[in-house]
PDB file of N, CA and C in Angstrom:
ATOM      1  N   MET A   1    -235.972 -14.883  -5.060  1.00 82.00           N
ATOM      2  CA  MET A   1    -235.967 -13.867  -4.026  1.00 82.00           C
ATOM      3  C   MET A   1    -234.864 -14.146  -3.007  1.00 82.00           C
ATOM      4  N   ASP A   2    -234.494 -15.427  -2.862  1.00 87.00           N
ATOM      5  CA  ASP A   2    -233.442 -15.790  -1.916  1.00 87.00           C
ATOM      6  C   ASP A   2    -232.123 -15.094  -2.265  1.00 87.00           C
ATOM      7  N   LYS A   3    -231.804 -15.086  -3.549  1.00 93.00           N
ATOM      8  CA  LYS A   3    -230.551 -14.467  -3.988  1.00 93.00           C
ATOM      9  C   LYS A   3    -230.586 -12.959  -3.781  1.00 93.00           C
ATOM     10  N   PHE A   4    -231.743 -12.356  -3.993  1.00 93.00           N
ATOM     11  CA  PHE A   4    -231.883 -10.915  -3.797  1.00 93.00           C
ATOM     12  C   PHE A   4    -231.688 -10.563  -2.324  1.00 93.00           C
ATOM     13  N   LEU A   5    -232.293 -11.338  -1.426  1.00 95.00           N
ATOM     14  CA  LEU A   5    -232.118 -11.116   0.011  1.00 95.00           C
ATOM     15  C   LEU A   5    -230.656 -11.293   0.399  1.00 95.00           C
ATOM     16  N   GLN A   6    -230.021 -12.337  -0.110  1.00 96.00           N
ATOM     17  CA  GLN A   6    -228.605 -12.590   0.167  1.00 96.00           C
ATOM     18  C   GLN A   6    -227.764 -11.394  -0.275  1.00 96.00           C
ATOM     19  N   PHE A   7    -228.037 -10.881  -1.465  1.00 96.00           N
ATOM     20  CA  PHE A   7    -227.309  -9.728  -1.993  1.00 96.00           C
ATOM     21  C   PHE A   7    -227.466  -8.510  -1.086  1.00 96.00           C
ATOM     22  N   LEU A   8    -228.692  -8.212  -0.684  1.00 96.00           N
ATOM     23  CA  LEU A   8    -228.942  -7.043   0.168  1.00 96.00           C
ATOM     24  C   LEU A   8    -228.175  -7.140   1.482  1.00 96.00           C
ATOM     25  N   ILE A   9    -228.212  -8.303   2.099  1.00 97.00           N
ATOM     26  CA  ILE A   9    -227.549  -8.468   3.391  1.00 97.00           C
ATOM     27  C   ILE A   9    -226.031  -8.427   3.237  1.00 97.00           C
ATOM     28  N   GLU A  10    -225.514  -9.028   2.167  1.00 96.00           N
ATOM     29  CA  GLU A  10    -224.067  -9.007   1.937  1.00 96.00           C
ATOM     30  C   GLU A  10    -223.537  -7.587   1.798  1.00 96.00           C
ATOM     31  N   GLU A  11    -224.343  -6.698   1.253  1.00 96.00           N
ATOM     32  CA  GLU A  11    -223.913  -5.314   1.079  1.00 96.00           C
ATOM     33  C   GLU A  11    -223.892  -4.537   2.395  1.00 96.00           C
ATOM     34  N   ILE A  12    -224.539  -5.053   3.423  1.00 96.00           N
ATOM     35  CA  ILE A  12    -224.625  -4.362   4.708  1.00 96.00           C
ATOM     36  C   ILE A  12    -223.584  -4.863   5.700  1.00 96.00           C
ATOM     37  N   VAL A  13    -223.361  -6.170   5.742  1.00 96.00           N
ATOM     38  CA  VAL A  13    -222.533  -6.777   6.785  1.00 96.00           C
ATOM     39  C   VAL A  13    -221.052  -6.754   6.433  1.00 96.00           C
ATOM     40  N   ASP A  14    -220.221  -6.975   7.466  1.00 94.00           N
ATOM     41  CA  ASP A  14    -218.777  -7.094   7.277  1.00 94.00           C
ATOM     42  C   ASP A  14    -218.366  -8.553   7.079  1.00 94.00           C
ATOM     43  N   ASP A  15    -219.009  -9.469   7.806  1.00 91.00           N
ATOM     44  CA  ASP A  15    -218.663 -10.891   7.768  1.00 91.00           C
ATOM     45  C   ASP A  15    -219.643 -11.643   6.865  1.00 91.00           C
ATOM     46  N   VAL A  16    -219.347 -11.667   5.579  1.00 93.00           N
ATOM     47  CA  VAL A  16    -220.235 -12.303   4.603  1.00 93.00           C
ATOM     48  C   VAL A  16    -220.334 -13.810   4.852  1.00 93.00           C
ATOM     49  N   SER A  17    -219.263 -14.406   5.349  1.00 93.00           N
ATOM     50  CA  SER A  17    -219.274 -15.858   5.589  1.00 93.00           C
ATOM     51  C   SER A  17    -220.189 -16.241   6.748  1.00 93.00           C
ATOM     52  N   GLY A  18    -220.588 -15.280   7.560  1.00 92.00           N
ATOM     53  CA  GLY A  18    -221.450 -15.555   8.705  1.00 92.00           C
ATOM     54  C   GLY A  18    -222.936 -15.498   8.400  1.00 92.00           C
ATOM     55  N   ILE A  19    -223.295 -15.301   7.137  1.00 95.00           N
ATOM     56  CA  ILE A  19    -224.705 -15.200   6.743  1.00 95.00           C
ATOM     57  C   ILE A  19    -225.257 -16.586   6.433  1.00 95.00           C
ATOM     58  N   HIS A  20    -226.363 -16.933   7.081  1.00 96.00           N
ATOM     59  CA  HIS A  20    -227.067 -18.183   6.786  1.00 96.00           C
ATOM     60  C   HIS A  20    -228.554 -17.856   6.673  1.00 96.00           C
ATOM     61  N   ILE A  21    -229.140 -18.194   5.535  1.00 96.00           N
ATOM     62  CA  ILE A  21    -230.553 -17.907   5.296  1.00 96.00           C
ATOM     63  C   ILE A  21    -231.278 -19.208   4.988  1.00 96.00           C
ATOM     64  N   ILE A  22    -232.348 -19.453   5.728  1.00 96.00           N
ATOM     65  CA  ILE A  22    -233.194 -20.620   5.487  1.00 96.00           C
ATOM     66  C   ILE A  22    -234.606 -20.106   5.222  1.00 96.00           C
ATOM     67  N   LYS A  23    -235.173 -20.542   4.106  1.00 94.00           N
ATOM     68  CA  LYS A  23    -236.516 -20.108   3.721  1.00 94.00           C
ATOM     69  C   LYS A  23    -237.508 -21.229   3.997  1.00 94.00           C
ATOM     70  N   SER A  24    -238.637 -20.860   4.576  1.00 93.00           N
ATOM     71  CA  SER A  24    -239.718 -21.832   4.744  1.00 93.00           C
ATOM     72  C   SER A  24    -241.014 -21.195   4.245  1.00 93.00           C
ATOM     73  N   ASP A  25    -241.745 -21.951   3.455  1.00 89.00           N
ATOM     74  CA  ASP A  25    -243.026 -21.474   2.927  1.00 89.00           C
ATOM     75  C   ASP A  25    -244.147 -21.947   3.823  1.00 89.00           C
ATOM     76  N   GLU A  26    -244.934 -21.013   4.291  1.00 89.00           N
ATOM     77  CA  GLU A  26    -246.117 -21.337   5.072  1.00 89.00           C
ATOM     78  C   GLU A  26    -247.338 -21.009   4.215  1.00 89.00           C
ATOM     79  N   VAL A  27    -248.500 -21.314   4.708  1.00 88.00           N
ATOM     80  CA  VAL A  27    -249.725 -21.119   3.931  1.00 88.00           C
ATOM     81  C   VAL A  27    -249.890 -19.668   3.492  1.00 88.00           C
ATOM     82  N   ASP A  28    -249.672 -18.740   4.407  1.00 88.00           N
ATOM     83  CA  ASP A  28    -249.918 -17.336   4.099  1.00 88.00           C
ATOM     84  C   ASP A  28    -248.674 -16.463   4.129  1.00 88.00           C
ATOM     85  N   ALA A  29    -247.480 -17.074   4.253  1.00 90.00           N
ATOM     86  CA  ALA A  29    -246.269 -16.266   4.369  1.00 90.00           C
ATOM     87  C   ALA A  29    -245.031 -17.020   3.888  1.00 90.00           C
ATOM     88  N   GLN A  30    -244.047 -16.233   3.479  1.00 91.00           N
ATOM     89  CA  GLN A  30    -242.711 -16.753   3.215  1.00 91.00           C
ATOM     90  C   GLN A  30    -241.851 -16.291   4.379  1.00 91.00           C
ATOM     91  N   VAL A  31    -241.283 -17.229   5.114  1.00 94.00           N
ATOM     92  CA  VAL A  31    -240.498 -16.900   6.292  1.00 94.00           C
ATOM     93  C   VAL A  31    -239.024 -17.132   5.984  1.00 94.00           C
ATOM     94  N   PHE A  32    -238.215 -16.116   6.234  1.00 96.00           N
ATOM     95  CA  PHE A  32    -236.774 -16.218   6.048  1.00 96.00           C
ATOM     96  C   PHE A  32    -236.115 -16.146   7.423  1.00 96.00           C
ATOM     97  N   HIS A  33    -235.417 -17.206   7.794  1.00 97.00           N
ATOM     98  CA  HIS A  33    -234.659 -17.251   9.044  1.00 97.00           C
ATOM     99  C   HIS A  33    -233.228 -16.860   8.693  1.00 97.00           C
ATOM    100  N   ILE A  34    -232.792 -15.736   9.221  1.00 96.00           N
ATOM    101  CA  ILE A  34    -231.481 -15.189   8.882  1.00 96.00           C
ATOM    102  C   ILE A  34    -230.603 -15.237  10.128  1.00 96.00           C
ATOM    103  N   THR A  35    -229.464 -15.907  10.015  1.00 96.00           N
ATOM    104  CA  THR A  35    -228.512 -15.976  11.117  1.00 96.00           C
ATOM    105  C   THR A  35    -227.275 -15.187  10.713  1.00 96.00           C
ATOM    106  N   LEU A  36    -226.836 -14.299  11.605  1.00 95.00           N
ATOM    107  CA  LEU A  36    -225.700 -13.423  11.331  1.00 95.00           C
ATOM    108  C   LEU A  36    -224.714 -13.468  12.482  1.00 95.00           C
ATOM    109  N   SER A  37    -223.498 -13.029  12.214  1.00 93.00           N
ATOM    110  CA  SER A  37    -222.525 -12.918  13.293  1.00 93.00           C
ATOM    111  C   SER A  37    -222.972 -11.812  14.250  1.00 93.00           C
ATOM    112  N   LYS A  38    -222.495 -11.898  15.468  1.00 92.00           N
ATOM    113  CA  LYS A  38    -222.912 -10.966  16.521  1.00 92.00           C
ATOM    114  C   LYS A  38    -222.643  -9.506  16.129  1.00 92.00           C
ATOM    115  N   ASP A  39    -221.509  -9.265  15.486  1.00 92.00           N
ATOM    116  CA  ASP A  39    -221.136  -7.893  15.121  1.00 92.00           C
ATOM    117  C   ASP A  39    -222.023  -7.305  14.024  1.00 92.00           C
ATOM    118  N   ASP A  40    -222.598  -8.154  13.196  1.00 94.00           N
ATOM    119  CA  ASP A  40    -223.404  -7.678  12.074  1.00 94.00           C
ATOM    120  C   ASP A  40    -224.897  -7.617  12.373  1.00 94.00           C
ATOM    121  N   TYR A  41    -225.318  -8.206  13.467  1.00 94.00           N
ATOM    122  CA  TYR A  41    -226.736  -8.270  13.817  1.00 94.00           C
ATOM    123  C   TYR A  41    -227.364  -6.870  13.858  1.00 94.00           C
ATOM    124  N   GLY A  42    -226.741  -5.958  14.571  1.00 93.00           N
ATOM    125  CA  GLY A  42    -227.268  -4.601  14.717  1.00 93.00           C
ATOM    126  C   GLY A  42    -227.298  -3.824  13.413  1.00 93.00           C
ATOM    127  N   LYS A  43    -226.345  -4.106  12.533  1.00 95.00           N
ATOM    128  CA  LYS A  43    -226.300  -3.412  11.242  1.00 95.00           C
ATOM    129  C   LYS A  43    -227.509  -3.771  10.384  1.00 95.00           C
ATOM    130  N   VAL A  44    -227.910  -5.029  10.437  1.00 96.00           N
ATOM    131  CA  VAL A  44    -229.037  -5.473   9.615  1.00 96.00           C
ATOM    132  C   VAL A  44    -230.367  -5.015  10.210  1.00 96.00           C
ATOM    133  N   ILE A  45    -230.470  -4.998  11.525  1.00 95.00           N
ATOM    134  CA  ILE A  45    -231.703  -4.530  12.165  1.00 95.00           C
ATOM    135  C   ILE A  45    -231.837  -3.016  12.001  1.00 95.00           C
ATOM    136  N   GLY A  46    -230.775  -2.285  12.275  1.00 95.00           N
ATOM    137  CA  GLY A  46    -230.797  -0.831  12.150  1.00 95.00           C
ATOM    138  C   GLY A  46    -231.474  -0.170  13.336  1.00 95.00           C
ATOM    139  N   LYS A  47    -231.352   1.140  13.406  1.00 95.00           N
ATOM    140  CA  LYS A  47    -231.946   1.905  14.500  1.00 95.00           C
ATOM    141  C   LYS A  47    -233.464   1.820  14.408  1.00 95.00           C
ATOM    142  N   SER A  48    -234.078   1.374  15.479  1.00 95.00           N
ATOM    143  CA  SER A  48    -235.541   1.196  15.557  1.00 95.00           C
ATOM    144  C   SER A  48    -236.083   0.266  14.470  1.00 95.00           C
ATOM    145  N   GLY A  49    -235.234  -0.629  13.961  1.00 95.00           N
ATOM    146  CA  GLY A  49    -235.675  -1.596  12.960  1.00 95.00           C
ATOM    147  C   GLY A  49    -235.835  -1.034  11.558  1.00 95.00           C
ATOM    148  N   LYS A  50    -235.288   0.155  11.326  1.00 97.00           N
ATOM    149  CA  LYS A  50    -235.492   0.800  10.023  1.00 97.00           C
ATOM    150  C   LYS A  50    -234.840   0.034   8.875  1.00 97.00           C
ATOM    151  N   THR A  51    -233.662  -0.523   9.104  1.00 97.00           N
ATOM    152  CA  THR A  51    -232.972  -1.236   8.023  1.00 97.00           C
ATOM    153  C   THR A  51    -233.701  -2.518   7.654  1.00 97.00           C
ATOM    154  N   ILE A  52    -234.081  -3.314   8.643  1.00 96.00           N
ATOM    155  CA  ILE A  52    -234.776  -4.573   8.354  1.00 96.00           C
ATOM    156  C   ILE A  52    -236.147  -4.299   7.725  1.00 96.00           C
ATOM    157  N   ASN A  53    -236.804  -3.227   8.123  1.00 96.00           N
ATOM    158  CA  ASN A  53    -238.085  -2.859   7.500  1.00 96.00           C
ATOM    159  C   ASN A  53    -237.893  -2.447   6.040  1.00 96.00           C
ATOM    160  N   ALA A  54    -236.790  -1.755   5.758  1.00 97.00           N
ATOM    161  CA  ALA A  54    -236.490  -1.370   4.375  1.00 97.00           C
ATOM    162  C   ALA A  54    -236.207  -2.611   3.523  1.00 97.00           C
ATOM    163  N   ILE A  55    -235.489  -3.572   4.094  1.00 97.00           N
ATOM    164  CA  ILE A  55    -235.215  -4.825   3.380  1.00 97.00           C
ATOM    165  C   ILE A  55    -236.528  -5.549   3.089  1.00 97.00           C
ATOM    166  N   ARG A  56    -237.416  -5.607   4.063  1.00 95.00           N
ATOM    167  CA  ARG A  56    -238.720  -6.260   3.877  1.00 95.00           C
ATOM    168  C   ARG A  56    -239.525  -5.556   2.774  1.00 95.00           C
ATOM    169  N   THR A  57    -239.489  -4.235   2.753  1.00 95.00           N
ATOM    170  CA  THR A  57    -240.193  -3.473   1.720  1.00 95.00           C
ATOM    171  C   THR A  57    -239.636  -3.785   0.333  1.00 95.00           C
ATOM    172  N   LEU A  58    -238.316  -3.829   0.215  1.00 95.00           N
ATOM    173  CA  LEU A  58    -237.698  -4.161  -1.071  1.00 95.00           C
ATOM    174  C   LEU A  58    -238.076  -5.569  -1.523  1.00 95.00           C
ATOM    175  N   LEU A  59    -238.124  -6.512  -0.592  1.00 92.00           N
ATOM    176  CA  LEU A  59    -238.522  -7.880  -0.932  1.00 92.00           C
ATOM    177  C   LEU A  59    -239.980  -7.938  -1.386  1.00 92.00           C
ATOM    178  N   ASN A  60    -240.838  -7.150  -0.754  1.00 89.00           N
ATOM    179  CA  ASN A  60    -242.245  -7.093  -1.174  1.00 89.00           C
ATOM    180  C   ASN A  60    -242.378  -6.547  -2.596  1.00 89.00           C
ATOM    181  N   VAL A  61    -241.658  -5.495  -2.891  1.00 90.00           N
ATOM    182  CA  VAL A  61    -241.693  -4.911  -4.236  1.00 90.00           C
ATOM    183  C   VAL A  61    -241.156  -5.915  -5.254  1.00 90.00           C
ATOM    184  N   TYR A  62    -240.052  -6.569  -4.915  1.00 88.00           N
ATOM    185  CA  TYR A  62    -239.457  -7.580  -5.790  1.00 88.00           C
ATOM    186  C   TYR A  62    -240.443  -8.715  -6.042  1.00 88.00           C
ATOM    187  N   SER A  63    -241.102  -9.162  -4.989  1.00 86.00           N
ATOM    188  CA  SER A  63    -242.069 -10.253  -5.096  1.00 86.00           C
ATOM    189  C   SER A  63    -243.249  -9.865  -5.981  1.00 86.00           C
ATOM    190  N   LEU A  64    -243.755  -8.667  -5.804  1.00 84.00           N
ATOM    191  CA  LEU A  64    -244.878  -8.200  -6.627  1.00 84.00           C
ATOM    192  C   LEU A  64    -244.491  -8.085  -8.100  1.00 84.00           C
ATOM    193  N   LYS A  65    -243.280  -7.646  -8.341  1.00 84.00           N
ATOM    194  CA  LYS A  65    -242.820  -7.478  -9.720  1.00 84.00           C
ATOM    195  C   LYS A  65    -242.587  -8.828 -10.397  1.00 84.00           C
ATOM    196  N   LYS A  66    -242.056  -9.790  -9.665  1.00 79.00           N
ATOM    197  CA  LYS A  66    -241.694 -11.079 -10.255  1.00 79.00           C
ATOM    198  C   LYS A  66    -242.858 -12.060 -10.347  1.00 79.00           C
ATOM    199  N   ASP A  67    -243.716 -12.098  -9.326  1.00 69.00           N
ATOM    200  CA  ASP A  67    -244.765 -13.117  -9.309  1.00 69.00           C
ATOM    201  C   ASP A  67    -245.997 -12.599  -8.582  1.00 69.00           C
ATOM    202  N   VAL A  68    -246.832 -11.894  -9.293  1.00 60.00           N
ATOM    203  CA  VAL A  68    -248.025 -11.291  -8.703  1.00 60.00           C
ATOM    204  C   VAL A  68    -249.027 -12.345  -8.250  1.00 60.00           C
ATOM    205  N   SER A  69    -249.102 -13.468  -8.935  1.00 63.00           N
ATOM    206  CA  SER A  69    -250.128 -14.473  -8.644  1.00 63.00           C
ATOM    207  C   SER A  69    -249.931 -15.170  -7.301  1.00 63.00           C
ATOM    208  N   ASP A  70    -248.707 -15.226  -6.807  1.00 71.00           N
ATOM    209  CA  ASP A  70    -248.435 -15.973  -5.577  1.00 71.00           C
ATOM    210  C   ASP A  70    -247.797 -15.081  -4.517  1.00 71.00           C
ATOM    211  N   HIS A  71    -248.287 -13.852  -4.387  1.00 74.00           N
ATOM    212  CA  HIS A  71    -247.703 -12.927  -3.415  1.00 74.00           C
ATOM    213  C   HIS A  71    -248.158 -13.291  -2.010  1.00 74.00           C
ATOM    214  N   LYS A  72    -247.181 -13.507  -1.138  1.00 83.00           N
ATOM    215  CA  LYS A  72    -247.463 -13.830   0.260  1.00 83.00           C
ATOM    216  C   LYS A  72    -246.776 -12.807   1.156  1.00 83.00           C
ATOM    217  N   LYS A  73    -247.209 -12.765   2.391  1.00 88.00           N
ATOM    218  CA  LYS A  73    -246.569 -11.927   3.396  1.00 88.00           C
ATOM    219  C   LYS A  73    -245.124 -12.399   3.565  1.00 88.00           C
ATOM    220  N   ILE A  74    -244.205 -11.454   3.751  1.00 91.00           N
ATOM    221  CA  ILE A  74    -242.801 -11.791   3.947  1.00 91.00           C
ATOM    222  C   ILE A  74    -242.435 -11.531   5.399  1.00 91.00           C
ATOM    223  N   VAL A  75    -241.893 -12.561   6.046  1.00 94.00           N
ATOM    224  CA  VAL A  75    -241.480 -12.471   7.444  1.00 94.00           C
ATOM    225  C   VAL A  75    -239.978 -12.696   7.507  1.00 94.00           C
ATOM    226  N   LEU A  76    -239.263 -11.765   8.139  1.00 96.00           N
ATOM    227  CA  LEU A  76    -237.823 -11.893   8.311  1.00 96.00           C
ATOM    228  C   LEU A  76    -237.524 -12.095   9.791  1.00 96.00           C
ATOM    229  N   LYS A  77    -236.918 -13.221  10.122  1.00 96.00           N
ATOM    230  CA  LYS A  77    -236.535 -13.514  11.502  1.00 96.00           C
ATOM    231  C   LYS A  77    -235.014 -13.527  11.561  1.00 96.00           C
ATOM    232  N   VAL A  78    -234.453 -12.548  12.262  1.00 95.00           N
ATOM    233  CA  VAL A  78    -233.002 -12.394  12.321  1.00 95.00           C
ATOM    234  C   VAL A  78    -232.512 -12.829  13.693  1.00 95.00           C
ATOM    235  N   GLU A  79    -231.453 -13.650  13.689  1.00 94.00           N
ATOM    236  CA  GLU A  79    -230.872 -14.151  14.933  1.00 94.00           C
ATOM    237  C   GLU A  79    -229.361 -13.995  14.893  1.00 94.00           C
ATOM    238  N   GLU A  80    -228.762 -13.881  16.075  1.00 93.00           N
ATOM    239  CA  GLU A  80    -227.308 -13.890  16.188  1.00 93.00           C
ATOM    240  C   GLU A  80    -226.823 -15.325  16.198  1.00 93.00           C
ATOM    241  N   ALA A  81    -225.694 -15.565  15.548  1.00 86.00           N
ATOM    242  CA  ALA A  81    -225.097 -16.899  15.585  1.00 86.00           C
ATOM    243  C   ALA A  81    -224.573 -17.163  16.990  1.00 86.00           C
ATOM    244  N   SER A  82    -224.708 -18.405  17.417  1.00 77.00           N
ATOM    245  CA  SER A  82    -224.240 -18.734  18.781  1.00 77.00           C
ATOM    246  C   SER A  82    -222.830 -19.255  18.784  1.00 77.00           C
TER     247      SER A  82
END
């Protein structure tokens, strides 16, 4: 799923080299910490969070299709690079 998330974000942003994704597994969730360049932050979030919600939905569908037995909540935390 990490590669799928990377692919989705790369297709949205201008600065591909500024993408950093760290995944952490918690008991009830898979948390993805996504760091982006300042200029690309708004593109990934989208107006009223619509883009990031669409990405989360796609990840949920991907997760259900690939591994139904271990489906967890997906949390996306997006931050601007400092």
